[in-house]
Amino acid sequence: MYGNADIDPNLKIHSIVADEDPIKLAAFEARIAAADKIEPRDWMPKEYRRQLIRMIEQHAHSEIIGALPEGTWITRAPGFRRKLALMAKVQDEVGHAQLLYSAAETLGKTREAMINDLISGKSKYSNIFNYPAPTWADSAVIAWLVDAGAIINQTTNAKGSYGPYVRALERICYEESFHLKYGHDNVVHLATGTAVQRISVQKAINRWWPPLMHFFGPPDSISEHSVILMRWKVKMASNEDMRQQFMDMYVPKIWDLGLTLPDPKLSKNKETGLWEYTEPDWAEFKRVINGDGPCNKERLAVRKMAEEKGRWVRHALLRKDAEYVTPLA
Ligand code: BYC
C-alpha cells in the first residue's frame, strides 16, 4: 500500500527498490526525469515492470469487456447508419485490446496467461463495464461519457515513460475521438427529441453517473499505486485530477443539453476552482471491482465462451493440432 496516509511514501518506495542495483536505479530514474522513453530491452526496476503489466493488462481487459455492453445493441440499433457506426466502434475497442495486449507482452507476460487471469477472475478490468445497458440511450451515454473519461486518462498518460504503452495510447486516442463524436451525436439526438427520448437519456445519465465517478479510481489518499506510478511517469496525473478534469469538461455540456446529474451537491467552487460532489460509494466500487457487480458473472461468461469457441481457430492458425489443419492440395 503506497497510498497509506500513515506511512511516509518515500520510506515505502525505498523498501520496494531495496534489492535493486543502486547505480542502475539512479540511471533509470535520471532517464525518467529527462522524459526519455523506456523501451522493452532497457533495464528497469522489477516493480516498474510489475506495475506496468498490471495496469496495461487491466486496460486491455477493459477494452474487450467494454465492447460487450455496447455490442449487445448492434442488432437493435435504430437505423442502418447508427448500426454501421456502432459496429465500427465495437470493432475499434477490440482492436485497442490487441494493441494493449501486445504492449503488455513486451514486458514478459504471455497473452494466454493474461486471458486466463481475466477469465479466472484474477485480473481486474474497469468497474464501469459491470453495469447493464438496458436501453439504446445507455449505449449513447457510454459512447459519449465513458469514452470521454477514457480519452482524458489516455491523452494524459500518453505522455508517460514506457514506449510501447504510450505509442498504443496515442493511436487509441485518435480512434476514441471519433467514438466521442458518435456518442455525443446520439445523446444530442435523444436530448432534443421527443419527451420519451428525453426521459430515456436522462434515466441513462442517472444510471451511469455513479460508475463514472468511480471510473477514475479511488481518492488519492487511498490510491495504492499512484505514488510509485507517478514517480516513474506511468500515471501523469492523479485519480482526482482526472476526475476533476472530466467534470470540468463534461458537466457544463450535460447541463447545456437541459439534462441533470443525480448529485444535489455537484457544483464548482469558484475560489478553489474544484468541483464539489457527494462522495461516491467506495464500498460499492470495491464490491464491483472484486467480482460482485450486477454483470461481472455475465461478462466473464461471455469471454469464457468466446475463448473456448475460438480455440480451434487459434490452434489451426498456430498449427498446434494437426487435426485442425486442412492439408494443402
Ligand atoms: N476499475 O491504486 P489505484 C474504455 C483498482 S476502456 C477497476 O488508484 P491505479 C472503453 C486498481 O486496479 C479504458 N479497478 O490504481 C472500452 C487497484 O487494484 P489492484 C479503461 C480499478 O492503477 C470499450 C485498486 O483499485 N481505462 O474506455 O494507480 C467501450 C487501487 O487503485 C479502477 C483504463 O483502463 C476502476 N475504475 O489507478 C467504451 C485506464 N480504479 O490492481 C470505452 C488505464 C482503480 O491493486 N488504467 N482500480 O488489485 C489506469 O489509468 C489506472 O489503472 C486507474 C487506477 C486510473 C484506473
PDB file of N, CA and C in Angstrom, residues 2-3 9-10 13 220 223-232:
ATOM      1  N   TYR A   2       1.024   1.883  -1.181  1.00  0.00           N
ATOM      2  CA  TYR A   2       1.837   3.097  -1.219  1.00  0.00           C
ATOM      3  C   TYR A   2       1.058   4.291  -0.711  1.00  0.00           C
ATOM      4  N   GLY A   3      -0.242   4.233  -0.815  1.00  0.00           N
ATOM      5  CA  GLY A   3      -1.050   5.414  -0.558  1.00  0.00           C
ATOM      6  C   GLY A   3      -1.491   5.534   0.903  1.00  0.00           C
ATOM      7  N   PRO A   9       5.608   7.964   2.134  1.00  0.00           N
ATOM      8  CA  PRO A   9       5.742   7.304   0.841  1.00  0.00           C
ATOM      9  C   PRO A   9       7.189   7.080   0.431  1.00  0.00           C
ATOM     10  N   ASN A  10       8.098   8.000   0.817  1.00  0.00           N
ATOM     11  CA  ASN A  10       9.495   7.817   0.431  1.00  0.00           C
ATOM     12  C   ASN A  10      10.115   6.590   1.083  1.00  0.00           C
ATOM     13  N   ILE A  13       8.755   3.554  -0.794  1.00  0.00           N
ATOM     14  CA  ILE A  13       9.405   3.360  -2.097  1.00  0.00           C
ATOM     15  C   ILE A  13      10.804   2.799  -1.891  1.00  0.00           C
ATOM     16  N   ASP A 220      -7.172  10.021  -3.976  1.00  0.00           N
ATOM     17  CA  ASP A 220      -5.701   9.944  -3.951  1.00  0.00           C
ATOM     18  C   ASP A 220      -5.170   9.445  -2.608  1.00  0.00           C
ATOM     19  N   SER A 223      -5.408   5.688  -2.921  1.00  0.00           N
ATOM     20  CA  SER A 223      -4.957   5.034  -4.153  1.00  0.00           C
ATOM     21  C   SER A 223      -3.632   4.319  -3.867  1.00  0.00           C
ATOM     22  N   GLU A 224      -3.635   2.997  -4.030  1.00  0.00           N
ATOM     23  CA  GLU A 224      -2.466   2.212  -3.607  1.00  0.00           C
ATOM     24  C   GLU A 224      -1.234   2.457  -4.472  1.00  0.00           C
ATOM     25  N   HIS A 225      -1.463   2.659  -5.777  1.00  0.00           N
ATOM     26  CA  HIS A 225      -0.330   2.618  -6.706  1.00  0.00           C
ATOM     27  C   HIS A 225       0.111   3.978  -7.211  1.00  0.00           C
ATOM     28  N   SER A 226      -0.677   5.029  -6.921  1.00  0.00           N
ATOM     29  CA  SER A 226      -0.407   6.324  -7.559  1.00  0.00           C
ATOM     30  C   SER A 226       1.001   6.866  -7.288  1.00  0.00           C
ATOM     31  N   VAL A 227       1.480   6.739  -6.037  1.00  0.00           N
ATOM     32  CA  VAL A 227       2.754   7.384  -5.713  1.00  0.00           C
ATOM     33  C   VAL A 227       3.876   6.839  -6.593  1.00  0.00           C
ATOM     34  N   ILE A 228       3.963   5.511  -6.655  1.00  0.00           N
ATOM     35  CA  ILE A 228       5.064   4.930  -7.443  1.00  0.00           C
ATOM     36  C   ILE A 228       4.831   5.141  -8.939  1.00  0.00           C
ATOM     37  N   LEU A 229       3.569   5.023  -9.376  1.00  0.00           N
ATOM     38  CA  LEU A 229       3.285   5.187 -10.811  1.00  0.00           C
ATOM     39  C   LEU A 229       3.544   6.613 -11.275  1.00  0.00           C
ATOM     40  N   MET A 230       3.281   7.577 -10.400  1.00  0.00           N
ATOM     41  CA  MET A 230       3.524   8.975 -10.799  1.00  0.00           C
ATOM     42  C   MET A 230       5.014   9.293 -10.707  1.00  0.00           C
ATOM     43  N   ARG A 231       5.691   8.709  -9.742  1.00  0.00           N
ATOM     44  CA  ARG A 231       7.140   8.935  -9.639  1.00  0.00           C
ATOM     45  C   ARG A 231       7.835   8.448 -10.918  1.00  0.00           C
ATOM     46  N   TRP A 232       7.364   7.294 -11.452  1.00  0.00           N
ATOM     47  CA  TRP A 232       8.014   6.718 -12.640  1.00  0.00           C
ATOM     48  C   TRP A 232       7.276   7.101 -13.933  1.00  0.00           C
TER      49      TRP A 232
END
